[in-house]
Amino acid sequence: MDQLRDLRNYIEWLEERKSLIRIREELSPILEIPTFLRKLMYSKGPSVIFEKVKGFDNWRIVGNLFPNLDTISSFLSVDNLEEVGFRMIQPLILPIPYKTFDKIKTLGDLTKMSSYLPKKTNKAAFTENVIEGNDNPLDKIPFFKTWPKDGGRYITFGMVITLENEKTVNMGVYRVMILDGNKGIIHWQIHKRGAHVHLNALENKKDEIPVAISIGSDPGTMLASVSPVPYPIDKALFAGIIRNKGIELYELNNGVLVPANSEIVIEGRVLANQLLEEGPFGDHWGYYDKPIEKYPLLVVDRVYLRDDPIYYGTVVGLPPLEDAVIGKAIEKIFKPIMQTIIPEIVDVNYPVEGVFQGMIIVSIKKRYPGQAKKVMNALWGIGQSSLTKIIIVVDHDIDPNDIGKVIWAISSNVNPENDVLIIKGSHSDALDPSNLFPSFGSKMGIDATRKLPEEREGKVWPEIVSEDENVYRKIEEIFGNYLKKDKNLF
Ligand SMILES: Cc1cc2nc3c(=O)[nH]c(=O)nc-3n(C[C@H](O)[C@H](O)[C@H](O)COP(=O)(O)O)c2cc1C
């Protein structure tokens, strides 16, 4: 089974491995299916297909396609998601065996990159049905209303595709608020690549930006789309790296290239100078966004659908939901890349309740004074990790996933007046509810490493207690005997 061929193959694959439930009751995409999805995600349930969608005959809806890390590793056919990240850097970081030149494979590995390249095709199943813009195609798709006070229906997992500088494919998952049958508002936040395309258009006095939105593709391509891949890396190429195989792209009338395996494709234009109020929307921080901000208008020229189309939507809200699993997968895929750029990083944890941009805990192998602050600044200096509000740095022997140990390190190692770094007036995640202004707040770094003498006026850090080995071995044996005898007491 090629689970990476398209959404339908993925659904069959999920069903075969008993990771999919079918819901036969008729449910509405307005609040009912979103509420079901949240319940399912909070109970760590499997993927789901809703077979009867109220008001939308012939449609099915799938949800929770990224239910856990095990499913993600399995559909990518890797034991460990870090392998995917290594794929990108391995040819460059493998030591070259100079004494046996004949065995040099590293540059050979580079040529593997060519198999990740996207290919163009003129066949795409989504061309089976075309609805023109003036036939109000958006009214015919079961977009969700996810929270009672949301300002309308939303596309919640649409891959918004633009061509950057007319040559690089960008695909980012940005929510789209539906205004009517052929209009919407695209919520590309200021730090994201879609917004940069918008700014470039404004600078070059272009009123219209050709755009496409693909909904429902293979899970590897969808994962690539949410991944924080910096410009100018082509997202379609990145999808090939994640999938270990290049994707096929189909060129629409407006010149935008979309995954040929999409279920639904919306073709249109963003009117760069027409900004409208977007929201309210109950977002991934668990709040309705405030203040309501303005984002650009999308005009839909046509919509393409496969026969008996399947809609995929997700829901966000109080963490952890499906986006938390996606965030964890991204953490693991990007860890080797992060370690290549910041080599002292031993391990990293984006706690799921920290909604990805809220908090990172990172452990480092510390060698010199001030290194924890260097790591914070490095993280605040690269790509989307720069949006992180709170960074906690611990020593290499603390597992950042062991929150109890992290609290011990913070409580015992931090002298607040020296070890807490506050950056006032800083850029921040657009939706962070604590922002002073949209996308503008502050940051905090906590250096919870043990301090070197230079970091504490020459004073030597106390020694961590440890057992006397001989005594410990003796006691361990005696203790073990009691454990065996009186199991119920322990
Ligand atoms: C479910 C979900 C919804 C998202 N919605 C938005 C959104 O509305 N606006 C946005 O800028 N980013 C949103 N994101 C995050 C982006 O998809 C993510 O930052 C991605 O890396 C952006 O791609 P880019 O770097 O190509 O811009 C969302 C992510 C997920 C998982």
Short mmCIF file of C-alpha atoms and ligand atoms in Angstrom, two decimals:
data_model
loop_
_atom_site.label_atom_id
_atom_site.label_comp_id
_atom_site.label_asym_id
_atom_site.label_seq_id
_atom_site.Cartn_x
_atom_site.Cartn_y
_atom_site.Cartn_z
CA MET A 1 0.00 0.00 0.00
CA ASP A 2 1.41 3.36 -0.98
CA GLN A 3 0.07 5.47 1.87
CA LEU A 4 1.86 8.49 0.43
CA ARG A 5 0.14 8.38 -2.97
CA ASP A 6 -2.84 10.51 -1.99
CA LEU A 7 -5.40 11.12 0.75
CA ARG A 8 -7.53 8.14 -0.28
CA ASN A 9 -4.64 5.70 -0.15
CA TYR A 10 -3.70 7.11 3.24
CA ILE A 11 -7.25 6.56 4.53
CA GLU A 12 -7.20 2.93 3.29
CA TRP A 13 -3.81 2.44 4.93
CA LEU A 14 -5.11 3.86 8.23
CA GLU A 15 -8.10 1.53 8.06
CA GLU A 16 -5.90 -1.49 7.36
CA ARG A 17 -3.80 -0.79 10.45
CA LYS A 18 -7.01 -0.27 12.46
CA SER A 19 -6.29 3.40 13.04
CA LEU A 20 -9.54 4.77 11.61
CA ILE A 21 -13.12 4.85 12.81
CA ARG A 22 -16.17 5.39 10.61
CA ILE A 23 -18.96 7.59 11.95
CA ARG A 24 -22.30 6.78 10.36
CA GLU A 25 -24.53 9.33 12.16
CA GLU A 26 -25.28 12.41 10.13
CA LEU A 27 -23.35 15.32 11.64
CA SER A 28 -23.00 18.96 10.67
CA PRO A 29 -19.69 20.68 9.88
CA ILE A 30 -21.09 23.59 11.85
CA LEU A 31 -19.83 22.91 15.41
CA GLU A 32 -20.94 19.24 15.55
CA ILE A 33 -18.04 17.61 13.67
CA PRO A 34 -15.50 20.02 15.24
CA THR A 35 -16.82 19.16 18.73
CA PHE A 36 -16.57 15.44 17.92
CA LEU A 37 -13.01 15.96 16.67
CA ARG A 38 -11.92 17.77 19.83
CA LYS A 39 -13.40 15.01 22.00
CA LEU A 40 -11.61 12.40 19.89
CA MET A 41 -8.28 14.26 20.02
CA TYR A 42 -8.42 14.88 23.78
CA SER A 43 -9.02 11.16 24.29
CA LYS A 44 -6.03 10.38 22.00
CA GLY A 45 -8.33 8.57 19.58
CA PRO A 46 -7.62 7.40 16.04
CA SER A 47 -8.29 9.08 12.69
CA VAL A 48 -11.93 9.36 11.70
CA ILE A 49 -14.13 9.52 8.64
CA PHE A 50 -17.61 11.05 8.83
CA GLU A 51 -19.73 9.30 6.22
CA LYS A 52 -22.83 11.53 6.30
CA VAL A 53 -22.34 15.26 6.34
CA LYS A 54 -25.43 17.30 7.07
CA GLY A 55 -26.28 19.58 4.14
CA PHE A 56 -23.54 18.14 1.89
CA ASP A 57 -24.68 15.01 0.02
CA ASN A 58 -21.89 12.93 -1.55
CA TRP A 59 -19.28 14.46 0.73
CA ARG A 60 -17.25 12.74 3.41
CA ILE A 61 -15.05 14.44 5.98
CA VAL A 62 -11.85 13.06 7.48
CA GLY A 63 -10.20 14.26 10.63
CA ASN A 64 -7.39 13.62 13.08
CA LEU A 65 -5.09 12.47 10.27
CA PHE A 66 -2.06 13.07 12.50
CA PRO A 67 -3.28 11.20 15.61
CA ASN A 68 0.10 10.32 17.15
CA LEU A 69 3.83 10.16 16.42
CA ASP A 70 3.75 6.43 15.79
CA THR A 71 1.34 6.89 12.88
CA ILE A 72 3.49 9.71 11.46
CA SER A 73 6.71 7.63 11.64
CA SER A 74 4.88 4.70 10.06
CA PHE A 75 3.45 6.60 7.11
CA LEU A 76 6.91 8.06 6.50
CA SER A 77 8.41 4.54 6.87
CA VAL A 78 11.02 5.59 9.44
CA ASP A 79 11.73 4.19 12.91
CA ASN A 80 12.51 7.61 14.25
CA LEU A 81 11.40 10.97 12.88
CA GLU A 82 14.89 12.39 13.36
CA GLU A 83 15.92 10.24 10.38
CA VAL A 84 13.90 12.58 8.16
CA GLY A 85 15.85 15.60 9.38
CA PHE A 86 19.14 13.74 8.92
CA ARG A 87 18.20 13.13 5.30
CA MET A 88 18.67 16.84 4.67
CA ILE A 89 22.03 17.31 6.34
CA GLN A 90 23.62 13.86 6.34
CA PRO A 91 25.57 14.26 3.10
CA LEU A 92 27.17 17.38 4.54
CA ILE A 93 27.93 16.28 8.08
CA LEU A 94 29.19 12.72 7.59
CA PRO A 95 32.92 12.60 8.34
CA ILE A 96 34.87 12.02 5.14
CA PRO A 97 37.01 8.87 5.43
CA TYR A 98 40.20 10.37 3.93
CA LYS A 99 42.29 7.25 4.50
CA THR A 100 39.97 5.19 2.31
CA PHE A 101 39.03 7.65 -0.39
CA ASP A 102 37.39 4.91 -2.39
CA LYS A 103 34.68 4.62 0.26
CA ILE A 104 33.64 8.27 0.08
CA LYS A 105 29.91 8.17 -0.27
CA THR A 106 29.01 11.53 1.20
CA LEU A 107 28.93 13.45 -2.05
CA GLY A 108 27.22 10.49 -3.66
CA ASP A 109 24.45 10.94 -1.11
CA LEU A 110 24.02 14.48 -2.36
CA THR A 111 22.89 13.16 -5.72
CA LYS A 112 20.00 11.46 -3.89
CA MET A 113 18.60 14.98 -3.63
CA SER A 114 17.58 14.73 -7.27
CA SER A 115 15.02 12.03 -6.38
CA TYR A 116 13.33 14.53 -4.07
CA LEU A 117 12.75 17.06 -6.85
CA PRO A 118 9.13 17.79 -7.80
CA LYS A 119 7.97 16.76 -11.26
CA LYS A 120 5.38 18.44 -13.42
CA THR A 121 2.38 16.49 -14.68
CA ASN A 122 -0.63 17.36 -16.79
CA LYS A 123 -2.82 14.72 -15.12
CA ALA A 124 -4.66 15.39 -11.87
CA ALA A 125 -7.76 13.60 -10.58
CA PHE A 126 -9.09 16.85 -9.10
CA THR A 127 -9.84 18.14 -12.60
CA GLU A 128 -12.80 15.67 -12.68
CA ASN A 129 -15.16 18.47 -11.52
CA VAL A 130 -14.74 22.19 -12.02
CA ILE A 131 -17.03 24.82 -10.48
CA GLU A 132 -16.55 28.36 -11.74
CA GLY A 133 -16.23 31.23 -9.27
CA ASN A 134 -19.56 32.84 -10.16
CA ASP A 135 -21.37 29.58 -9.24
CA ASN A 136 -20.44 30.18 -5.59
CA PRO A 137 -18.21 27.10 -5.21
CA LEU A 138 -17.32 27.80 -1.56
CA ASP A 139 -20.98 27.26 -0.56
CA LYS A 140 -20.67 23.68 -1.83
CA ILE A 141 -17.80 22.60 0.44
CA PRO A 142 -18.39 21.53 4.07
CA PHE A 143 -16.01 23.97 5.75
CA PHE A 144 -16.17 23.96 9.56
CA LYS A 145 -17.41 26.47 12.02
CA THR A 146 -15.20 25.33 14.88
CA TRP A 147 -16.25 27.43 17.92
CA PRO A 148 -19.61 29.04 18.79
CA LYS A 149 -18.24 32.60 18.59
CA ASP A 150 -16.14 32.14 15.43
CA GLY A 151 -16.91 34.82 12.85
CA GLY A 152 -17.88 32.25 10.23
CA ARG A 153 -16.85 29.05 8.50
CA TYR A 154 -13.15 28.42 8.04
CA ILE A 155 -10.77 26.35 5.93
CA THR A 156 -8.68 24.99 8.78
CA PHE A 157 -6.10 22.87 6.94
CA GLY A 158 -5.73 24.42 3.51
CA MET A 159 -2.26 24.46 1.96
CA VAL A 160 -2.08 28.01 0.64
CA ILE A 161 0.23 27.97 -2.36
CA THR A 162 2.01 30.95 -3.88
CA LEU A 163 4.98 31.36 -6.16
CA GLU A 164 7.71 33.34 -4.45
CA ASN A 165 9.58 35.65 -6.82
CA GLU A 166 7.71 33.78 -9.54
CA LYS A 167 9.89 30.69 -9.11
CA THR A 168 9.85 29.11 -5.62
CA VAL A 169 6.80 27.14 -4.52
CA ASN A 170 5.58 28.02 -1.05
CA MET A 171 2.85 26.03 0.65
CA GLY A 172 1.81 27.18 4.11
CA VAL A 173 -1.19 26.13 6.16
CA TYR A 174 -2.96 29.42 6.88
CA ARG A 175 -6.59 29.48 7.98
CA VAL A 176 -9.05 31.05 5.55
CA MET A 177 -12.26 32.70 6.69
CA ILE A 178 -15.13 32.17 4.25
CA LEU A 179 -16.96 35.40 3.43
CA ASP A 180 -19.42 34.12 0.82
CA GLY A 181 -19.64 31.71 -2.13
CA ASN A 182 -16.47 32.96 -3.81
CA LYS A 183 -14.56 35.09 -1.33
CA GLY A 184 -12.47 34.58 1.76
CA ILE A 185 -9.77 36.17 3.88
CA ILE A 186 -6.32 34.57 4.14
CA HIS A 187 -4.76 34.73 7.59
CA TRP A 188 -1.08 34.62 6.69
CA GLN A 189 0.69 36.08 9.67
CA ILE A 190 3.35 38.72 9.17
CA HIS A 191 6.28 36.36 9.87
CA LYS A 192 5.15 33.71 7.40
CA ARG A 193 6.21 33.25 3.82
CA GLY A 194 2.75 33.94 2.39
CA ALA A 195 2.82 37.37 4.02
CA HIS A 196 6.21 38.03 2.44
CA VAL A 197 4.75 37.31 -0.99
CA HIS A 198 2.05 39.83 -0.09
CA LEU A 199 4.59 42.48 0.98
CA ASN A 200 6.62 41.93 -2.21
CA ALA A 201 3.49 42.42 -4.29
CA LEU A 202 2.77 45.69 -2.49
CA GLU A 203 6.35 46.87 -2.98
CA ASN A 204 6.19 46.02 -6.67
CA LYS A 205 2.79 47.71 -7.02
CA LYS A 206 1.07 44.46 -8.01
CA ASP A 207 -2.61 44.46 -7.05
CA GLU A 208 -3.22 40.74 -7.49
CA ILE A 209 -1.35 37.70 -6.27
CA PRO A 210 -2.15 34.35 -7.95
CA VAL A 211 -2.97 31.85 -5.19
CA ALA A 212 -4.20 28.28 -4.87
CA ILE A 213 -5.40 26.33 -1.86
CA SER A 214 -5.02 22.57 -1.83
CA ILE A 215 -7.12 20.63 0.67
CA GLY A 216 -6.43 16.95 1.29
CA SER A 217 -3.21 15.55 -0.14
CA ASP A 218 -0.89 12.77 1.00
CA PRO A 219 0.10 13.16 4.66
CA GLY A 220 3.80 13.77 3.87
CA THR A 221 3.01 16.76 1.68
CA MET A 222 0.61 18.14 4.28
CA LEU A 223 3.27 17.78 6.98
CA ALA A 224 5.77 19.60 4.75
CA SER A 225 3.32 22.43 4.30
CA VAL A 226 3.09 23.19 8.03
CA SER A 227 6.84 22.81 8.53
CA PRO A 228 8.88 25.93 9.30
CA VAL A 229 11.03 25.86 6.17
CA PRO A 230 12.77 29.18 5.56
CA TYR A 231 12.80 31.06 2.26
CA PRO A 232 14.26 30.34 -0.31
CA ILE A 233 13.91 26.58 0.25
CA ASP A 234 11.18 25.31 -2.05
CA LYS A 235 8.38 23.70 -0.04
CA ALA A 236 7.56 21.25 -2.86
CA LEU A 237 11.19 20.09 -2.75
CA PHE A 238 10.95 19.84 1.03
CA ALA A 239 7.84 17.67 0.64
CA GLY A 240 9.94 15.34 -1.53
CA ILE A 241 12.60 15.14 1.21
CA ILE A 242 10.01 14.32 3.89
CA ARG A 243 8.34 11.70 1.67
CA ASN A 244 11.66 10.34 0.39
CA LYS A 245 10.19 10.81 -3.09
CA GLY A 246 9.45 13.90 -5.17
CA ILE A 247 5.87 15.11 -5.50
CA GLU A 248 3.96 15.73 -8.72
CA LEU A 249 2.77 19.25 -9.43
CA TYR A 250 -0.02 20.37 -11.73
CA GLU A 251 -0.05 23.90 -13.16
CA LEU A 252 -3.35 25.80 -12.82
CA ASN A 253 -4.61 28.47 -15.24
CA ASN A 254 -3.20 31.18 -12.96
CA GLY A 255 0.29 29.65 -13.12
CA VAL A 256 0.31 28.32 -9.54
CA LEU A 257 1.63 24.77 -9.16
CA VAL A 258 -0.37 22.52 -6.84
CA PRO A 259 0.08 18.91 -5.64
CA ALA A 260 -1.49 16.77 -8.38
CA ASN A 261 -2.83 14.40 -5.71
CA SER A 262 -5.03 17.09 -4.08
CA GLU A 263 -8.67 16.28 -3.32
CA ILE A 264 -9.88 19.86 -3.60
CA VAL A 265 -8.15 22.82 -5.22
CA ILE A 266 -9.26 26.43 -4.96
CA GLU A 267 -7.81 28.70 -7.64
CA GLY A 268 -7.93 32.43 -7.16
CA ARG A 269 -6.28 35.76 -6.48
CA VAL A 270 -5.44 37.72 -3.39
CA LEU A 271 -6.25 41.40 -3.79
CA ALA A 272 -3.14 42.82 -2.18
CA ASN A 273 -4.64 46.20 -1.30
CA GLN A 274 -7.97 44.98 0.06
CA LEU A 275 -7.60 44.20 3.74
CA LEU A 276 -10.61 43.12 5.77
CA GLU A 277 -11.26 42.28 9.40
CA GLU A 278 -10.70 38.56 9.98
CA GLY A 279 -12.22 36.70 12.92
CA PRO A 280 -13.13 36.14 15.65
CA PHE A 281 -11.60 32.68 15.64
CA GLY A 282 -10.93 30.37 18.59
CA ASP A 283 -7.23 29.72 17.98
CA HIS A 284 -4.55 27.29 19.14
CA TRP A 285 -3.76 29.32 22.28
CA GLY A 286 -7.28 28.47 23.48
CA TYR A 287 -8.64 32.03 23.15
CA TYR A 288 -10.69 33.91 20.60
CA ASP A 289 -8.16 36.14 18.82
CA LYS A 290 -8.11 39.69 20.04
CA PRO A 291 -7.71 42.29 18.66
CA ILE A 292 -9.32 41.44 15.36
CA GLU A 293 -6.72 42.11 12.66
CA LYS A 294 -6.99 42.85 8.97
CA TYR A 295 -5.88 40.34 6.36
CA PRO A 296 -6.16 40.31 2.54
CA LEU A 297 -9.17 39.34 0.48
CA LEU A 298 -9.14 36.13 -1.58
CA VAL A 299 -11.30 36.04 -4.72
CA VAL A 300 -12.01 32.53 -5.97
CA ASP A 301 -11.99 32.01 -9.75
CA ARG A 302 -12.71 28.29 -9.74
CA VAL A 303 -12.76 25.20 -7.58
CA TYR A 304 -11.69 21.71 -8.63
CA LEU A 305 -13.00 18.58 -6.90
CA ARG A 306 -12.44 14.87 -7.21
CA ASP A 307 -15.56 12.74 -7.69
CA ASP A 308 -17.18 11.99 -4.29
CA PRO A 309 -14.82 14.42 -2.63
CA ILE A 310 -13.37 14.03 0.83
CA TYR A 311 -12.84 17.15 2.92
CA TYR A 312 -10.10 17.30 5.55
CA GLY A 313 -10.33 19.82 8.37
CA THR A 314 -8.74 20.14 11.77
CA VAL A 315 -9.70 21.98 14.93
CA VAL A 316 -7.65 24.05 17.31
CA GLY A 317 -8.37 25.25 20.83
CA LEU A 318 -7.02 24.56 24.31
CA PRO A 319 -3.95 22.35 23.82
CA PRO A 320 -3.13 19.57 23.18
CA LEU A 321 -5.07 18.82 19.98
CA GLU A 322 -3.99 17.49 16.56
CA ASP A 323 -1.72 20.49 15.96
CA ALA A 324 0.24 19.48 19.09
CA VAL A 325 1.07 16.10 17.52
CA ILE A 326 2.11 17.86 14.32
CA GLY A 327 4.27 20.24 16.39
CA LYS A 328 5.98 17.28 18.11
CA ALA A 329 6.69 15.66 14.73
CA ILE A 330 8.22 18.92 13.51
CA GLU A 331 10.31 19.17 16.70
CA LYS A 332 11.75 15.71 16.02
CA ILE A 333 12.29 16.21 12.28
CA PHE A 334 14.04 19.53 12.81
CA LYS A 335 16.13 18.50 15.81
CA PRO A 336 19.13 17.31 13.74
CA ILE A 337 19.04 20.55 11.76
CA MET A 338 18.84 22.61 14.94
CA GLN A 339 21.80 20.65 16.35
CA THR A 340 23.81 21.33 13.18
CA ILE A 341 23.28 25.06 13.56
CA ILE A 342 23.62 25.11 17.38
CA PRO A 343 25.90 22.11 18.06
CA GLU A 344 25.80 22.29 21.88
CA ILE A 345 22.11 21.33 21.83
CA VAL A 346 21.70 17.83 23.28
CA ASP A 347 17.91 17.59 23.29
CA VAL A 348 14.86 19.75 22.90
CA ASN A 349 11.25 19.73 24.04
CA TYR A 350 8.48 21.98 22.82
CA PRO A 351 5.97 21.10 25.59
CA VAL A 352 2.61 20.51 23.92
CA GLU A 353 0.82 22.85 26.31
CA GLY A 354 3.25 25.56 25.21
CA VAL A 355 1.53 25.71 21.81
CA PHE A 356 4.84 25.47 19.92
CA GLN A 357 5.58 29.21 19.96
CA GLY A 358 5.10 29.61 23.71
CA MET A 359 7.96 27.60 25.18
CA ILE A 360 11.07 25.57 24.32
CA ILE A 361 13.10 23.61 26.85
CA VAL A 362 16.56 22.81 25.56
CA SER A 363 19.43 20.91 27.12
CA ILE A 364 23.01 21.83 26.24
CA LYS A 365 26.52 20.54 26.76
CA LYS A 366 27.93 23.65 28.38
CA ARG A 367 31.62 24.48 27.98
CA TYR A 368 31.98 28.21 28.57
CA PRO A 369 30.40 31.01 30.56
CA GLY A 370 27.36 32.64 29.02
CA GLN A 371 26.70 29.70 26.71
CA ALA A 372 23.06 29.26 27.77
CA LYS A 373 22.36 32.86 26.77
CA LYS A 374 24.20 32.30 23.47
CA VAL A 375 21.84 29.37 22.78
CA MET A 376 18.76 31.47 23.62
CA ASN A 377 19.93 34.20 21.28
CA ALA A 378 20.66 31.67 18.55
CA LEU A 379 17.16 30.18 18.85
CA TRP A 380 15.64 33.67 18.85
CA GLY A 381 17.64 34.37 15.72
CA ILE A 382 16.53 31.57 13.42
CA GLY A 383 13.33 31.16 11.43
CA GLN A 384 10.14 30.41 13.29
CA SER A 385 11.99 29.43 16.47
CA SER A 386 12.57 33.20 16.78
CA LEU A 387 8.88 33.48 17.64
CA THR A 388 9.33 31.48 20.85
CA LYS A 389 8.30 33.46 23.91
CA ILE A 390 10.02 31.52 26.71
CA ILE A 391 13.25 29.52 26.37
CA ILE A 392 14.49 27.39 29.26
CA VAL A 393 18.06 26.08 29.03
CA VAL A 394 19.15 23.14 31.20
CA ASP A 395 22.35 21.08 31.41
CA HIS A 396 22.93 18.01 29.23
CA ASP A 397 22.14 15.62 32.11
CA ILE A 398 18.59 16.94 32.47
CA ASP A 399 16.06 15.44 30.07
CA PRO A 400 13.99 18.39 28.76
CA ASN A 401 10.99 16.06 28.53
CA ASP A 402 11.18 15.29 32.24
CA ILE A 403 9.25 18.30 33.51
CA GLY A 404 9.93 17.38 37.16
CA LYS A 405 13.70 17.49 36.56
CA VAL A 406 13.34 20.74 34.61
CA ILE A 407 11.49 22.31 37.55
CA TRP A 408 14.23 21.07 39.88
CA ALA A 409 16.86 22.67 37.63
CA ILE A 410 14.97 25.96 37.47
CA SER A 411 14.29 26.00 41.19
CA SER A 412 17.81 25.15 42.28
CA ASN A 413 20.05 26.63 39.57
CA VAL A 414 18.42 29.94 38.79
CA ASN A 415 19.45 33.10 40.54
CA PRO A 416 16.69 35.26 39.06
CA GLU A 417 18.62 38.52 39.02
CA ASN A 418 21.37 37.05 36.83
CA ASP A 419 19.83 34.12 35.05
CA VAL A 420 16.58 35.46 33.66
CA LEU A 421 16.91 37.35 30.42
CA ILE A 422 14.02 39.60 29.50
CA ILE A 423 13.86 41.03 26.01
CA LYS A 424 11.46 43.93 25.98
CA GLY A 425 9.77 45.13 22.84
CA SER A 426 10.29 42.05 20.76
CA HIS A 427 8.56 40.44 17.82
CA SER A 428 6.28 37.59 18.84
CA ASP A 429 3.77 35.06 17.60
CA ALA A 430 0.94 36.99 15.95
CA LEU A 431 -1.73 35.32 18.09
CA ASP A 432 -0.03 35.32 21.50
CA PRO A 433 -2.78 36.66 23.78
CA SER A 434 -0.23 38.44 26.00
CA ASN A 435 1.05 40.64 23.15
CA LEU A 436 1.11 44.38 23.74
CA PHE A 437 0.26 44.91 20.08
CA PRO A 438 -0.32 42.26 17.41
CA SER A 439 2.96 40.38 16.81
CA PHE A 440 4.79 42.55 19.37
CA GLY A 441 5.47 41.56 22.97
CA SER A 442 8.50 40.43 24.94
CA LYS A 443 10.58 37.33 25.57
CA MET A 444 12.07 35.53 28.53
CA GLY A 445 15.03 33.21 28.70
CA ILE A 446 15.74 31.18 31.83
CA ASP A 447 19.28 29.90 32.26
CA ALA A 448 18.73 26.86 34.48
CA THR A 449 22.20 25.42 33.89
CA ARG A 450 24.71 25.03 36.71
CA LYS A 451 26.90 28.11 36.71
CA LEU A 452 30.62 28.26 36.02
CA PRO A 453 32.75 30.39 38.40
CA GLU A 454 32.87 33.23 35.84
CA GLU A 455 29.09 33.34 35.94
CA ARG A 456 28.86 33.78 39.74
CA GLU A 457 31.60 36.12 40.84
CA GLY A 458 34.22 33.37 40.97
CA LYS A 459 32.28 31.07 43.30
CA VAL A 460 32.50 27.37 42.53
CA TRP A 461 29.18 25.58 41.99
CA PRO A 462 28.36 23.03 44.73
CA GLU A 463 28.82 19.37 44.00
CA ILE A 464 25.70 17.30 43.26
CA VAL A 465 25.19 14.63 45.91
CA SER A 466 25.85 11.07 44.84
CA GLU A 467 25.84 7.73 46.67
CA ASP A 468 28.89 5.84 47.86
CA GLU A 469 29.04 3.11 45.21
CA ASN A 470 29.89 0.18 47.50
CA VAL A 471 27.28 1.06 50.09
CA TYR A 472 24.74 1.63 47.36
CA ARG A 473 25.31 -1.78 45.77
CA LYS A 474 24.92 -3.50 49.16
CA ILE A 475 21.72 -1.62 49.99
CA GLU A 476 20.33 -2.16 46.51
CA GLU A 477 20.58 -5.92 46.99
CA ILE A 478 18.93 -5.89 50.42
CA PHE A 479 16.28 -3.49 49.15
CA GLY A 480 15.63 -5.71 46.14
CA ASN A 481 14.88 -8.68 48.41
CA TYR A 482 12.27 -6.67 50.29
CA LEU A 483 10.82 -5.50 47.00
CA LYS A 484 10.40 -9.09 45.84
CA LYS A 485 8.81 -10.20 49.14
CA ASP A 486 6.49 -7.25 49.78
CA LYS A 487 5.61 -6.12 46.27
CA ASN A 488 2.24 -4.75 47.37
CA LEU A 489 3.87 -2.34 49.82
CA PHE A 490 5.79 -0.49 47.08
C1 LIG B 1 -3.80 23.65 12.02
C2 LIG B 1 -2.85 24.75 11.74
C3 LIG B 1 -3.33 26.01 11.43
C4 LIG B 1 -2.46 27.06 11.17
N1 LIG B 1 -2.96 28.29 10.87
C5 LIG B 1 -2.12 29.30 10.57
C6 LIG B 1 -2.63 30.58 10.20
O1 LIG B 1 -3.84 30.80 10.17
N2 LIG B 1 -1.74 31.55 9.87
C7 LIG B 1 -0.39 31.34 9.90
O2 LIG B 1 0.36 32.26 9.56
N3 LIG B 1 0.13 30.15 10.28
C8 LIG B 1 -0.71 29.13 10.60
N4 LIG B 1 -0.21 27.91 10.96
C9 LIG B 1 1.24 27.71 11.06
C10 LIG B 1 1.90 27.60 9.69
O3 LIG B 1 1.28 26.62 8.90
C11 LIG B 1 3.37 27.26 9.87
O4 LIG B 1 3.98 28.28 10.61
C12 LIG B 1 4.08 27.05 8.56
O5 LIG B 1 5.42 26.69 8.82
C13 LIG B 1 4.05 28.30 7.73
O6 LIG B 1 4.69 28.06 6.54
P1 LIG B 1 5.61 29.15 5.86
O7 LIG B 1 6.89 29.21 6.63
O8 LIG B 1 5.77 28.60 4.51
O9 LIG B 1 4.89 30.43 5.88
C14 LIG B 1 -1.07 26.84 11.22
C15 LIG B 1 -0.58 25.57 11.53
C16 LIG B 1 -1.46 24.53 11.79
C17 LIG B 1 -0.92 23.17 12.12
#
